[in-house]
């Protein structure tokens, strides 16, 4: 059995609430987050040796570190369909969706396979801590942390992503080959999105603790050089403008239901006789234009609440167990003074000014000031502890807790 299986599990630290955005980070190759975003984000690749210094320091004292999550634990998690488990095998290429029983996953000693597990921040605290390192990038862009574990030679083939990604080597070695080629056409004869013609321009072998950042549309291919190779991928999302506008318009249309004045019917007492009866009347056009202006539907700010609500929606696979939070409103209120409340790992929180959206819902409008402040704390620092005053009949904080969206 390969020696790194016996290495000590790495214990990733939680990022501080106030990230030092202007200071150099080892994670970013000595760049500060501000420098990284200016020089690399969405622009060019960055290879960082020793992005996690603990791996090299442990190696120097003869106590090598391995992944925070063991292969056995990953196999167990692969039985959960909420992590969208996928098994990819090469020679020939095959692809299958989980969940998987352990016996259906190749052994570590078998070559040419890869197991992919999405949304791992919701399944293991170590993954959630690693994800916290990247909170200098807006949450609206952050997607999830995916873990791949592979046998020798395992990979998913040369491909490209439509989003930014940080590839962190956590166990074993992986050879990364990349290309900034313009031809991104795919091979139509394969079950995976593999490039038809991959032309390698740069190549590196990443050791545990190394990291590679890739902006969108950089062709890349990762091949495991050790059995049990683990790569942790922090991925981001980039919706099309069509998707953003469609979702914003749909939610905007729903909000019109709450405006009684729009129930009034169109009237045209000033309409004159016309020879052009086939034409849409100017009177109707003018009145609709006035309504749009009165409702501010001609301004981008009107669309932003719907877009923010959409971007705060959890993944379709997200599962919340409200039954586990069996406190009465008064017990909940007392508990808040003793213990911090946190978003569930699958909960998404976004702010639009002072309005906070949680899992697609506006949680702060028409709520007491103390409740609004609690939500703002949850969104900004992902925790809240304190007093919330009297709990009324509609308290969005308790309702979210009761639904399992928030947890102690």
mmCIF file of C-alpha atoms in Angstrom:
data_model
loop_
_atom_site.group_PDB
_atom_site.id
_atom_site.type_symbol
_atom_site.label_atom_id
_atom_site.label_comp_id
_atom_site.label_asym_id
_atom_site.label_seq_id
_atom_site.Cartn_x
_atom_site.Cartn_y
_atom_site.Cartn_z
ATOM 1 C CA UNK A 1 0.000 0.000 0.000
ATOM 2 C CA UNK A 2 1.322 3.462 -0.911
ATOM 3 C CA UNK A 3 2.985 5.338 1.950
ATOM 4 C CA UNK A 4 0.850 8.495 1.764
ATOM 5 C CA UNK A 5 -2.177 6.518 2.956
ATOM 6 C CA UNK A 6 -0.447 6.476 6.349
ATOM 7 C CA UNK A 7 0.163 10.236 6.438
ATOM 8 C CA UNK A 8 -1.464 12.418 9.060
ATOM 9 C CA UNK A 9 -4.748 14.041 7.942
ATOM 10 C CA UNK A 10 -4.401 17.752 7.217
ATOM 11 C CA UNK A 11 -6.587 19.927 9.454
ATOM 12 C CA UNK A 12 -7.454 23.072 7.451
ATOM 13 C CA UNK A 13 -8.008 26.269 9.459
ATOM 14 C CA UNK A 14 -11.149 28.369 9.218
ATOM 15 C CA UNK A 15 -10.502 31.685 7.491
ATOM 16 C CA UNK A 16 -10.803 34.762 9.736
ATOM 17 C CA UNK A 17 -13.960 36.821 9.397
ATOM 18 C CA UNK A 18 -12.022 39.902 8.289
ATOM 19 C CA UNK A 19 -9.723 38.693 5.533
ATOM 20 C CA UNK A 20 -6.464 40.677 5.095
ATOM 21 C CA UNK A 21 -7.163 41.669 1.495
ATOM 22 C CA UNK A 22 -4.082 43.854 1.095
ATOM 23 C CA UNK A 23 -1.471 41.471 2.506
ATOM 24 C CA UNK A 24 0.389 38.696 0.627
ATOM 25 C CA UNK A 25 -1.039 35.185 0.953
ATOM 26 C CA UNK A 26 0.898 31.948 0.492
ATOM 27 C CA UNK A 27 -2.321 30.507 -0.953
ATOM 28 C CA UNK A 28 -2.085 32.986 -3.821
ATOM 29 C CA UNK A 29 1.656 32.666 -4.416
ATOM 30 C CA UNK A 30 2.626 35.741 -2.416
ATOM 31 C CA UNK A 31 -0.066 37.884 -4.035
ATOM 32 C CA UNK A 32 -2.602 39.661 -1.888
ATOM 33 C CA UNK A 33 -6.239 38.970 -2.783
ATOM 34 C CA UNK A 34 -6.397 42.474 -4.255
ATOM 35 C CA UNK A 35 -3.338 41.776 -6.455
ATOM 36 C CA UNK A 36 -4.662 38.369 -7.466
ATOM 37 C CA UNK A 37 -8.029 39.747 -8.555
ATOM 38 C CA UNK A 38 -6.362 42.541 -10.527
ATOM 39 C CA UNK A 39 -3.693 40.446 -12.257
ATOM 40 C CA UNK A 40 -5.053 36.886 -12.535
ATOM 41 C CA UNK A 41 -8.797 36.540 -11.870
ATOM 42 C CA UNK A 42 -10.609 35.821 -15.139
ATOM 43 C CA UNK A 43 -7.375 36.696 -16.992
ATOM 44 C CA UNK A 44 -4.546 34.135 -16.798
ATOM 45 C CA UNK A 45 -3.505 30.925 -15.004
ATOM 46 C CA UNK A 46 -1.451 30.889 -11.806
ATOM 47 C CA UNK A 47 0.571 27.949 -10.478
ATOM 48 C CA UNK A 48 1.307 28.153 -6.745
ATOM 49 C CA UNK A 49 3.883 25.845 -5.200
ATOM 50 C CA UNK A 50 3.328 25.423 -1.469
ATOM 51 C CA UNK A 51 -0.053 27.165 -1.515
ATOM 52 C CA UNK A 52 -0.702 25.317 1.765
ATOM 53 C CA UNK A 53 2.673 25.659 3.573
ATOM 54 C CA UNK A 54 1.711 23.098 6.236
ATOM 55 C CA UNK A 55 2.327 20.246 3.766
ATOM 56 C CA UNK A 56 5.964 21.203 3.110
ATOM 57 C CA UNK A 57 6.663 21.984 6.783
ATOM 58 C CA UNK A 58 5.281 18.607 7.862
ATOM 59 C CA UNK A 59 7.336 16.872 5.176
ATOM 60 C CA UNK A 60 10.524 18.536 6.426
ATOM 61 C CA UNK A 61 10.049 17.144 9.941
ATOM 62 C CA UNK A 62 9.249 13.681 8.624
ATOM 63 C CA UNK A 63 5.511 13.757 9.366
ATOM 64 C CA UNK A 64 3.866 14.077 5.922
ATOM 65 C CA UNK A 65 0.284 15.259 5.671
ATOM 66 C CA UNK A 66 -2.483 13.690 3.647
ATOM 67 C CA UNK A 67 -6.012 14.676 2.751
ATOM 68 C CA UNK A 68 -8.341 15.752 5.538
ATOM 69 C CA UNK A 69 -10.888 13.231 4.201
ATOM 70 C CA UNK A 70 -9.901 9.581 3.882
ATOM 71 C CA UNK A 71 -10.727 7.448 0.836
ATOM 72 C CA UNK A 72 -13.034 5.357 3.012
ATOM 73 C CA UNK A 73 -15.032 8.430 4.000
ATOM 74 C CA UNK A 74 -15.288 9.532 0.380
ATOM 75 C CA UNK A 75 -16.588 6.097 -0.604
ATOM 76 C CA UNK A 76 -19.299 6.388 2.054
ATOM 77 C CA UNK A 77 -20.266 9.871 0.884
ATOM 78 C CA UNK A 78 -20.475 8.559 -2.709
ATOM 79 C CA UNK A 79 -23.620 6.727 -1.613
ATOM 80 C CA UNK A 80 -25.397 10.070 -1.132
ATOM 81 C CA UNK A 81 -27.040 11.435 -4.283
ATOM 82 C CA UNK A 82 -26.943 15.003 -2.927
ATOM 83 C CA UNK A 83 -23.221 15.179 -3.827
ATOM 84 C CA UNK A 84 -23.974 14.273 -7.451
ATOM 85 C CA UNK A 85 -21.406 11.436 -7.477
ATOM 86 C CA UNK A 86 -19.973 10.563 -10.883
ATOM 87 C CA UNK A 87 -17.610 7.753 -11.856
ATOM 88 C CA UNK A 88 -15.422 8.169 -14.926
ATOM 89 C CA UNK A 89 -13.240 5.451 -16.378
ATOM 90 C CA UNK A 90 -10.872 5.621 -19.343
ATOM 91 C CA UNK A 91 -9.567 2.995 -21.774
ATOM 92 C CA UNK A 92 -12.322 3.136 -22.984
ATOM 93 C CA UNK A 93 -14.059 6.257 -21.687
ATOM 94 C CA UNK A 94 -17.206 5.521 -19.693
ATOM 95 C CA UNK A 95 -19.368 7.695 -17.476
ATOM 96 C CA UNK A 96 -21.967 6.829 -14.822
ATOM 97 C CA UNK A 97 -23.959 8.752 -12.223
ATOM 98 C CA UNK A 98 -24.323 7.649 -8.600
ATOM 99 C CA UNK A 99 -25.143 7.153 -5.861
ATOM 100 C CA UNK A 100 -22.632 4.298 -5.638
ATOM 101 C CA UNK A 101 -22.154 1.432 -3.252
ATOM 102 C CA UNK A 102 -18.533 0.874 -2.233
ATOM 103 C CA UNK A 103 -18.324 -2.392 -4.154
ATOM 104 C CA UNK A 104 -19.176 -0.569 -7.400
ATOM 105 C CA UNK A 105 -16.212 1.810 -7.024
ATOM 106 C CA UNK A 106 -12.831 0.483 -8.252
ATOM 107 C CA UNK A 107 -10.212 -0.195 -5.582
ATOM 108 C CA UNK A 108 -7.380 2.268 -5.091
ATOM 109 C CA UNK A 109 -4.978 -0.180 -6.692
ATOM 110 C CA UNK A 110 -6.976 -0.249 -9.948
ATOM 111 C CA UNK A 111 -5.829 2.242 -12.638
ATOM 112 C CA UNK A 112 -7.649 4.697 -14.916
ATOM 113 C CA UNK A 113 -10.684 5.761 -12.903
ATOM 114 C CA UNK A 114 -11.919 8.925 -11.163
ATOM 115 C CA UNK A 115 -14.723 9.489 -8.658
ATOM 116 C CA UNK A 116 -16.138 13.035 -8.528
ATOM 117 C CA UNK A 117 -18.142 14.368 -5.568
ATOM 118 C CA UNK A 118 -19.791 17.819 -5.754
ATOM 119 C CA UNK A 119 -20.877 20.106 -2.907
ATOM 120 C CA UNK A 120 -18.517 18.583 -0.367
ATOM 121 C CA UNK A 121 -18.618 21.697 1.832
ATOM 122 C CA UNK A 122 -22.053 20.474 2.969
ATOM 123 C CA UNK A 123 -20.767 17.000 3.822
ATOM 124 C CA UNK A 124 -17.483 17.547 5.666
ATOM 125 C CA UNK A 125 -16.271 20.438 7.878
ATOM 126 C CA UNK A 126 -12.768 20.317 6.355
ATOM 127 C CA UNK A 127 -14.189 21.092 2.915
ATOM 128 C CA UNK A 128 -16.274 23.941 4.358
ATOM 129 C CA UNK A 129 -13.149 25.430 5.954
ATOM 130 C CA UNK A 130 -11.191 25.280 2.702
ATOM 131 C CA UNK A 131 -14.079 26.996 0.928
ATOM 132 C CA UNK A 132 -13.937 29.797 3.514
ATOM 133 C CA UNK A 133 -10.461 30.736 2.250
ATOM 134 C CA UNK A 134 -12.000 32.035 -0.969
ATOM 135 C CA UNK A 135 -14.547 34.423 0.550
ATOM 136 C CA UNK A 136 -12.625 37.362 -0.921
ATOM 137 C CA UNK A 137 -14.564 36.567 -4.110
ATOM 138 C CA UNK A 138 -18.295 37.532 -4.100
ATOM 139 C CA UNK A 139 -20.569 34.773 -2.849
ATOM 140 C CA UNK A 140 -22.800 35.296 -5.889
ATOM 141 C CA UNK A 141 -19.963 33.817 -7.967
ATOM 142 C CA UNK A 142 -19.030 30.946 -5.657
ATOM 143 C CA UNK A 143 -20.442 27.529 -6.545
ATOM 144 C CA UNK A 144 -19.018 24.685 -4.453
ATOM 145 C CA UNK A 145 -16.063 22.463 -3.586
ATOM 146 C CA UNK A 146 -15.701 19.273 -5.593
ATOM 147 C CA UNK A 147 -13.377 16.435 -4.609
ATOM 148 C CA UNK A 148 -11.965 13.966 -7.088
ATOM 149 C CA UNK A 149 -10.246 10.778 -5.983
ATOM 150 C CA UNK A 150 -8.541 8.677 -8.626
ATOM 151 C CA UNK A 151 -6.557 5.566 -9.311
ATOM 152 C CA UNK A 152 -3.207 5.768 -11.086
ATOM 153 C CA UNK A 153 -3.744 7.371 -14.500
ATOM 154 C CA UNK A 154 -7.247 8.550 -13.575
ATOM 155 C CA UNK A 155 -8.666 11.751 -15.022
ATOM 156 C CA UNK A 156 -11.591 13.141 -16.972
ATOM 157 C CA UNK A 157 -9.731 13.826 -20.213
ATOM 158 C CA UNK A 158 -8.679 17.114 -21.856
ATOM 159 C CA UNK A 159 -11.516 19.599 -21.422
ATOM 160 C CA UNK A 160 -12.348 23.221 -20.600
ATOM 161 C CA UNK A 161 -14.625 24.855 -18.045
ATOM 162 C CA UNK A 162 -16.838 27.892 -18.530
ATOM 163 C CA UNK A 163 -15.983 29.154 -15.049
ATOM 164 C CA UNK A 164 -12.983 29.940 -12.842
ATOM 165 C CA UNK A 165 -11.525 27.107 -10.752
ATOM 166 C CA UNK A 166 -8.868 26.610 -8.081
ATOM 167 C CA UNK A 167 -7.347 23.091 -8.199
ATOM 168 C CA UNK A 168 -5.801 22.177 -4.845
ATOM 169 C CA UNK A 169 -3.712 19.017 -4.582
ATOM 170 C CA UNK A 170 -4.553 17.295 -1.277
ATOM 171 C CA UNK A 171 -3.143 13.784 -1.600
ATOM 172 C CA UNK A 172 -0.809 12.107 -4.059
ATOM 173 C CA UNK A 173 0.425 13.834 -7.200
ATOM 174 C CA UNK A 174 -1.380 14.971 -10.322
ATOM 175 C CA UNK A 175 0.100 16.042 -13.647
ATOM 176 C CA UNK A 176 -1.631 19.067 -15.105
ATOM 177 C CA UNK A 177 -1.253 19.999 -18.751
ATOM 178 C CA UNK A 178 -2.856 23.211 -20.000
ATOM 179 C CA UNK A 179 -3.329 25.117 -23.223
ATOM 180 C CA UNK A 180 -4.730 28.527 -24.139
ATOM 181 C CA UNK A 181 -5.765 27.204 -27.546
ATOM 182 C CA UNK A 182 -8.695 28.834 -29.335
ATOM 183 C CA UNK A 183 -10.057 25.588 -30.798
ATOM 184 C CA UNK A 184 -12.355 24.202 -28.085
ATOM 185 C CA UNK A 185 -14.384 21.837 -30.256
ATOM 186 C CA UNK A 186 -15.344 18.535 -28.621
ATOM 187 C CA UNK A 187 -15.033 14.951 -29.755
ATOM 188 C CA UNK A 188 -18.604 13.950 -30.727
ATOM 189 C CA UNK A 189 -17.859 10.234 -30.422
ATOM 190 C CA UNK A 190 -17.200 10.177 -26.654
ATOM 191 C CA UNK A 191 -19.652 10.140 -23.692
ATOM 192 C CA UNK A 192 -17.725 12.969 -22.026
ATOM 193 C CA UNK A 193 -16.993 16.564 -23.052
ATOM 194 C CA UNK A 194 -13.433 15.854 -24.203
ATOM 195 C CA UNK A 195 -11.578 18.143 -26.588
ATOM 196 C CA UNK A 196 -11.152 16.888 -30.118
ATOM 197 C CA UNK A 197 -7.623 18.284 -30.497
ATOM 198 C CA UNK A 198 -5.691 19.116 -27.291
ATOM 199 C CA UNK A 199 -2.362 20.858 -27.853
ATOM 200 C CA UNK A 200 -0.280 20.971 -24.659
ATOM 201 C CA UNK A 201 1.487 24.284 -24.000
ATOM 202 C CA UNK A 202 2.508 23.945 -20.324
ATOM 203 C CA UNK A 203 2.863 20.996 -17.959
ATOM 204 C CA UNK A 204 3.432 20.630 -14.196
ATOM 205 C CA UNK A 205 3.360 17.869 -11.582
ATOM 206 C CA UNK A 206 1.526 19.111 -8.490
ATOM 207 C CA UNK A 207 2.491 17.800 -5.043
ATOM 208 C CA UNK A 208 0.218 17.872 -1.978
ATOM 209 C CA UNK A 209 -0.196 21.492 -0.924
ATOM 210 C CA UNK A 210 0.261 22.909 -4.449
ATOM 211 C CA UNK A 211 -2.525 24.737 -6.289
ATOM 212 C CA UNK A 212 -3.354 25.719 -9.859
ATOM 213 C CA UNK A 213 -5.804 28.510 -10.698
ATOM 214 C CA UNK A 214 -7.423 28.483 -14.137
ATOM 215 C CA UNK A 215 -9.714 31.147 -15.619
ATOM 216 C CA UNK A 216 -12.566 30.110 -17.944
ATOM 217 C CA UNK A 217 -11.907 28.416 -21.281
ATOM 218 C CA UNK A 218 -8.341 27.305 -20.531
ATOM 219 C CA UNK A 219 -7.998 23.782 -21.921
ATOM 220 C CA UNK A 220 -6.613 21.421 -19.259
ATOM 221 C CA UNK A 221 -6.033 17.761 -18.503
ATOM 222 C CA UNK A 222 -5.209 16.301 -15.076
ATOM 223 C CA UNK A 223 -3.754 12.797 -14.742
ATOM 224 C CA UNK A 224 -3.254 11.076 -11.379
ATOM 225 C CA UNK A 225 0.346 10.001 -10.814
ATOM 226 C CA UNK A 226 -0.442 8.105 -7.599
ATOM 227 C CA UNK A 227 -3.194 5.758 -6.503
ATOM 228 C CA UNK A 228 -5.655 7.580 -4.250
ATOM 229 C CA UNK A 229 -4.776 10.975 -5.745
ATOM 230 C CA UNK A 230 -7.130 13.658 -4.352
ATOM 231 C CA UNK A 231 -7.721 17.056 -5.959
ATOM 232 C CA UNK A 232 -10.039 19.559 -4.313
ATOM 233 C CA UNK A 233 -11.623 21.948 -6.825
ATOM 234 C CA UNK A 234 -13.146 25.243 -5.726
ATOM 235 C CA UNK A 235 -15.471 26.151 -8.576
ATOM 236 C CA UNK A 236 -17.375 29.288 -9.483
ATOM 237 C CA UNK A 237 -20.454 29.909 -11.565
ATOM 238 C CA UNK A 238 -21.219 32.299 -14.392
ATOM 239 C CA UNK A 239 -24.814 32.438 -15.579
ATOM 240 C CA UNK A 240 -25.640 33.708 -19.056
ATOM 241 C CA UNK A 241 -27.117 37.194 -19.330
ATOM 242 C CA UNK A 242 -30.227 35.553 -20.778
ATOM 243 C CA UNK A 243 -30.608 33.416 -17.655
ATOM 244 C CA UNK A 244 -30.130 36.384 -15.307
ATOM 245 C CA UNK A 245 -32.609 38.563 -17.175
ATOM 246 C CA UNK A 246 -35.187 35.794 -17.545
ATOM 247 C CA UNK A 247 -35.071 35.030 -13.819
ATOM 248 C CA UNK A 248 -35.164 38.727 -12.930
ATOM 249 C CA UNK A 249 -38.157 39.314 -15.218
ATOM 250 C CA UNK A 250 -40.020 36.279 -13.920
ATOM 251 C CA UNK A 251 -39.692 37.397 -10.298
ATOM 252 C CA UNK A 252 -40.525 40.963 -11.272
ATOM 253 C CA UNK A 253 -43.736 39.754 -12.941
ATOM 254 C CA UNK A 254 -44.649 37.876 -9.754
ATOM 255 C CA UNK A 255 -44.146 41.029 -7.668
ATOM 256 C CA UNK A 256 -46.746 42.893 -9.762
ATOM 257 C CA UNK A 257 -49.428 40.729 -8.118
ATOM 258 C CA UNK A 258 -48.958 42.809 -4.954
ATOM 259 C CA UNK A 259 -49.793 46.165 -6.609
ATOM 260 C CA UNK A 260 -53.608 46.707 -6.431
ATOM 261 C CA UNK A 261 -53.455 49.740 -8.731
ATOM 262 C CA UNK A 262 -52.526 47.466 -11.641
ATOM 263 C CA UNK A 263 -55.914 45.732 -11.362
ATOM 264 C CA UNK A 264 -57.541 48.811 -12.900
ATOM 265 C CA UNK A 265 -58.535 48.399 -16.529
ATOM 266 C CA UNK A 266 -57.176 50.430 -19.414
ATOM 267 C CA UNK A 267 -59.461 53.349 -20.365
ATOM 268 C CA UNK A 268 -59.218 55.730 -23.317
ATOM 269 C CA UNK A 269 -61.851 58.474 -23.023
ATOM 270 C CA UNK A 270 -59.640 60.758 -25.132
ATOM 271 C CA UNK A 271 -59.454 58.338 -28.093
ATOM 272 C CA UNK A 272 -60.413 60.021 -31.342
ATOM 273 C CA UNK A 273 -61.819 58.505 -34.496
ATOM 274 C CA UNK A 274 -59.143 56.960 -36.687
ATOM 275 C CA UNK A 275 -58.585 55.795 -40.275
ATOM 276 C CA UNK A 276 -55.823 53.402 -39.002
ATOM 277 C CA UNK A 277 -57.842 51.020 -36.866
ATOM 278 C CA UNK A 278 -55.319 48.202 -37.484
ATOM 279 C CA UNK A 279 -52.609 50.103 -35.578
ATOM 280 C CA UNK A 280 -51.967 49.716 -31.844
ATOM 281 C CA UNK A 281 -53.397 52.995 -30.489
ATOM 282 C CA UNK A 282 -51.024 55.720 -29.336
ATOM 283 C CA UNK A 283 -53.169 56.189 -26.221
ATOM 284 C CA UNK A 284 -52.459 52.624 -25.059
ATOM 285 C CA UNK A 285 -48.741 52.950 -25.819
ATOM 286 C CA UNK A 286 -48.490 56.207 -23.871
ATOM 287 C CA UNK A 287 -50.356 54.864 -20.847
ATOM 288 C CA UNK A 288 -48.276 51.682 -20.694
ATOM 289 C CA UNK A 289 -45.090 53.757 -20.997
ATOM 290 C CA UNK A 290 -46.269 55.923 -18.086
ATOM 291 C CA UNK A 291 -47.003 52.843 -15.952
ATOM 292 C CA UNK A 292 -43.556 51.446 -16.682
ATOM 293 C CA UNK A 293 -41.993 54.734 -15.642
ATOM 294 C CA UNK A 294 -44.137 55.033 -12.494
ATOM 295 C CA UNK A 295 -43.154 51.485 -11.464
ATOM 296 C CA UNK A 296 -39.512 52.196 -12.377
ATOM 297 C CA UNK A 297 -39.558 49.226 -14.721
ATOM 298 C CA UNK A 298 -37.324 51.158 -17.067
ATOM 299 C CA UNK A 299 -34.435 51.072 -14.544
ATOM 300 C CA UNK A 300 -31.972 48.249 -13.839
ATOM 301 C CA UNK A 301 -32.459 48.621 -10.078
ATOM 302 C CA UNK A 302 -35.969 47.203 -10.491
ATOM 303 C CA UNK A 303 -34.574 43.907 -11.807
ATOM 304 C CA UNK A 304 -31.870 43.445 -9.154
ATOM 305 C CA UNK A 305 -34.083 42.035 -6.353
ATOM 306 C CA UNK A 306 -35.245 39.206 -8.621
ATOM 307 C CA UNK A 307 -31.721 38.496 -9.829
ATOM 308 C CA UNK A 308 -30.382 38.492 -6.254
ATOM 309 C CA UNK A 309 -33.167 36.160 -5.123
ATOM 310 C CA UNK A 310 -32.345 33.809 -7.997
ATOM 311 C CA UNK A 311 -28.605 33.768 -7.245
ATOM 312 C CA UNK A 312 -29.337 32.984 -3.585
ATOM 313 C CA UNK A 313 -31.280 29.828 -4.429
ATOM 314 C CA UNK A 314 -29.636 26.612 -3.153
ATOM 315 C CA UNK A 315 -28.678 23.785 -5.463
ATOM 316 C CA UNK A 316 -31.574 21.545 -6.561
ATOM 317 C CA UNK A 317 -30.000 18.653 -4.632
ATOM 318 C CA UNK A 318 -29.905 20.625 -1.356
ATOM 319 C CA UNK A 319 -31.718 18.897 1.496
ATOM 320 C CA UNK A 320 -32.726 20.655 4.731
ATOM 321 C CA UNK A 321 -33.980 18.787 7.782
ATOM 322 C CA UNK A 322 -36.135 21.148 9.788
ATOM 323 C CA UNK A 323 -37.201 18.289 12.064
ATOM 324 C CA UNK A 324 -33.745 18.403 13.683
ATOM 325 C CA UNK A 325 -34.364 21.966 14.912
ATOM 326 C CA UNK A 326 -37.072 21.134 17.431
ATOM 327 C CA UNK A 327 -37.056 24.287 19.560
ATOM 328 C CA UNK A 328 -40.030 26.454 20.398
ATOM 329 C CA UNK A 329 -39.798 30.162 19.486
ATOM 330 C CA UNK A 330 -38.966 31.074 23.071
ATOM 331 C CA UNK A 331 -36.352 28.299 23.379
ATOM 332 C CA UNK A 332 -34.849 29.475 20.108
ATOM 333 C CA UNK A 333 -34.684 33.046 21.409
ATOM 334 C CA UNK A 334 -32.902 31.928 24.609
ATOM 335 C CA UNK A 335 -30.493 29.707 22.681
ATOM 336 C CA UNK A 336 -29.426 32.674 20.533
ATOM 337 C CA UNK A 337 -27.992 34.384 23.618
ATOM 338 C CA UNK A 338 -25.864 31.316 24.428
ATOM 339 C CA UNK A 339 -24.775 29.873 21.092
ATOM 340 C CA UNK A 340 -24.052 31.243 17.623
ATOM 341 C CA UNK A 341 -26.470 30.539 14.800
ATOM 342 C CA UNK A 342 -24.956 29.630 11.401
ATOM 343 C CA UNK A 343 -26.283 29.081 7.876
ATOM 344 C CA UNK A 344 -26.690 25.413 6.977
ATOM 345 C CA UNK A 345 -23.772 24.437 4.681
ATOM 346 C CA UNK A 346 -26.182 24.224 1.730
ATOM 347 C CA UNK A 347 -27.854 27.566 2.476
ATOM 348 C CA UNK A 348 -27.030 30.483 0.200
ATOM 349 C CA UNK A 349 -27.115 34.037 1.531
ATOM 350 C CA UNK A 350 -26.778 37.190 -0.572
ATOM 351 C CA UNK A 351 -27.224 40.867 0.212
ATOM 352 C CA UNK A 352 -28.604 43.629 -1.986
ATOM 353 C CA UNK A 353 -27.756 46.680 0.089
ATOM 354 C CA UNK A 354 -29.385 46.053 3.457
ATOM 355 C CA UNK A 355 -31.882 43.491 2.126
ATOM 356 C CA UNK A 356 -30.823 39.877 2.739
ATOM 357 C CA UNK A 357 -31.944 36.986 0.557
ATOM 358 C CA UNK A 358 -31.758 33.416 1.849
ATOM 359 C CA UNK A 359 -32.406 30.431 -0.404
ATOM 360 C CA UNK A 360 -34.332 32.590 -2.851
ATOM 361 C CA UNK A 361 -36.437 34.465 -0.270
ATOM 362 C CA UNK A 362 -36.323 38.078 0.952
ATOM 363 C CA UNK A 363 -35.797 37.666 4.717
ATOM 364 C CA UNK A 364 -35.513 41.276 5.927
ATOM 365 C CA UNK A 365 -38.276 43.364 4.342
ATOM 366 C CA UNK A 366 -41.062 44.167 6.841
ATOM 367 C CA UNK A 367 -39.050 42.586 9.666
ATOM 368 C CA UNK A 368 -38.092 44.257 12.989
ATOM 369 C CA UNK A 369 -34.747 46.063 13.133
ATOM 370 C CA UNK A 370 -33.141 43.413 15.368
ATOM 371 C CA UNK A 371 -34.129 40.636 12.961
ATOM 372 C CA UNK A 372 -32.728 42.588 10.036
ATOM 373 C CA UNK A 373 -29.452 43.070 11.929
ATOM 374 C CA UNK A 374 -29.279 39.332 12.676
ATOM 375 C CA UNK A 375 -29.668 38.488 8.990
ATOM 376 C CA UNK A 376 -27.045 41.048 8.017
ATOM 377 C CA UNK A 377 -24.627 39.422 10.471
ATOM 378 C CA UNK A 378 -25.396 35.966 9.063
ATOM 379 C CA UNK A 379 -24.769 37.172 5.524
ATOM 380 C CA UNK A 380 -21.565 39.074 6.295
ATOM 381 C CA UNK A 381 -19.895 36.775 8.847
ATOM 382 C CA UNK A 382 -21.982 33.598 8.537
ATOM 383 C CA UNK A 383 -22.922 33.661 12.207
ATOM 384 C CA UNK A 384 -25.130 35.492 14.689
ATOM 385 C CA UNK A 385 -25.372 35.467 18.457
ATOM 386 C CA UNK A 386 -27.414 37.908 20.506
ATOM 387 C CA UNK A 387 -30.903 39.149 21.273
ATOM 388 C CA UNK A 388 -33.725 39.503 18.744
ATOM 389 C CA UNK A 389 -36.446 41.045 20.879
ATOM 390 C CA UNK A 390 -40.019 39.799 20.872
ATOM 391 C CA UNK A 391 -40.798 36.952 18.477
ATOM 392 C CA UNK A 392 -43.937 37.879 16.555
ATOM 393 C CA UNK A 393 -46.217 35.731 14.435
ATOM 394 C CA UNK A 394 -43.952 36.086 11.387
ATOM 395 C CA UNK A 395 -40.304 36.024 12.376
ATOM 396 C CA UNK A 396 -38.169 35.194 9.356
ATOM 397 C CA UNK A 397 -35.178 34.173 11.492
ATOM 398 C CA UNK A 398 -37.120 31.546 13.424
ATOM 399 C CA UNK A 399 -38.942 30.400 10.282
ATOM 400 C CA UNK A 400 -35.603 29.817 8.532
ATOM 401 C CA UNK A 401 -34.313 27.920 11.572
ATOM 402 C CA UNK A 402 -37.501 25.845 11.701
ATOM 403 C CA UNK A 403 -37.021 24.962 8.011
ATOM 404 C CA UNK A 404 -33.442 23.811 8.641
ATOM 405 C CA UNK A 405 -31.872 26.686 6.696
ATOM 406 C CA UNK A 406 -30.084 27.905 9.855
ATOM 407 C CA UNK A 407 -28.442 25.715 12.500
ATOM 408 C CA UNK A 408 -26.727 26.049 15.876
#
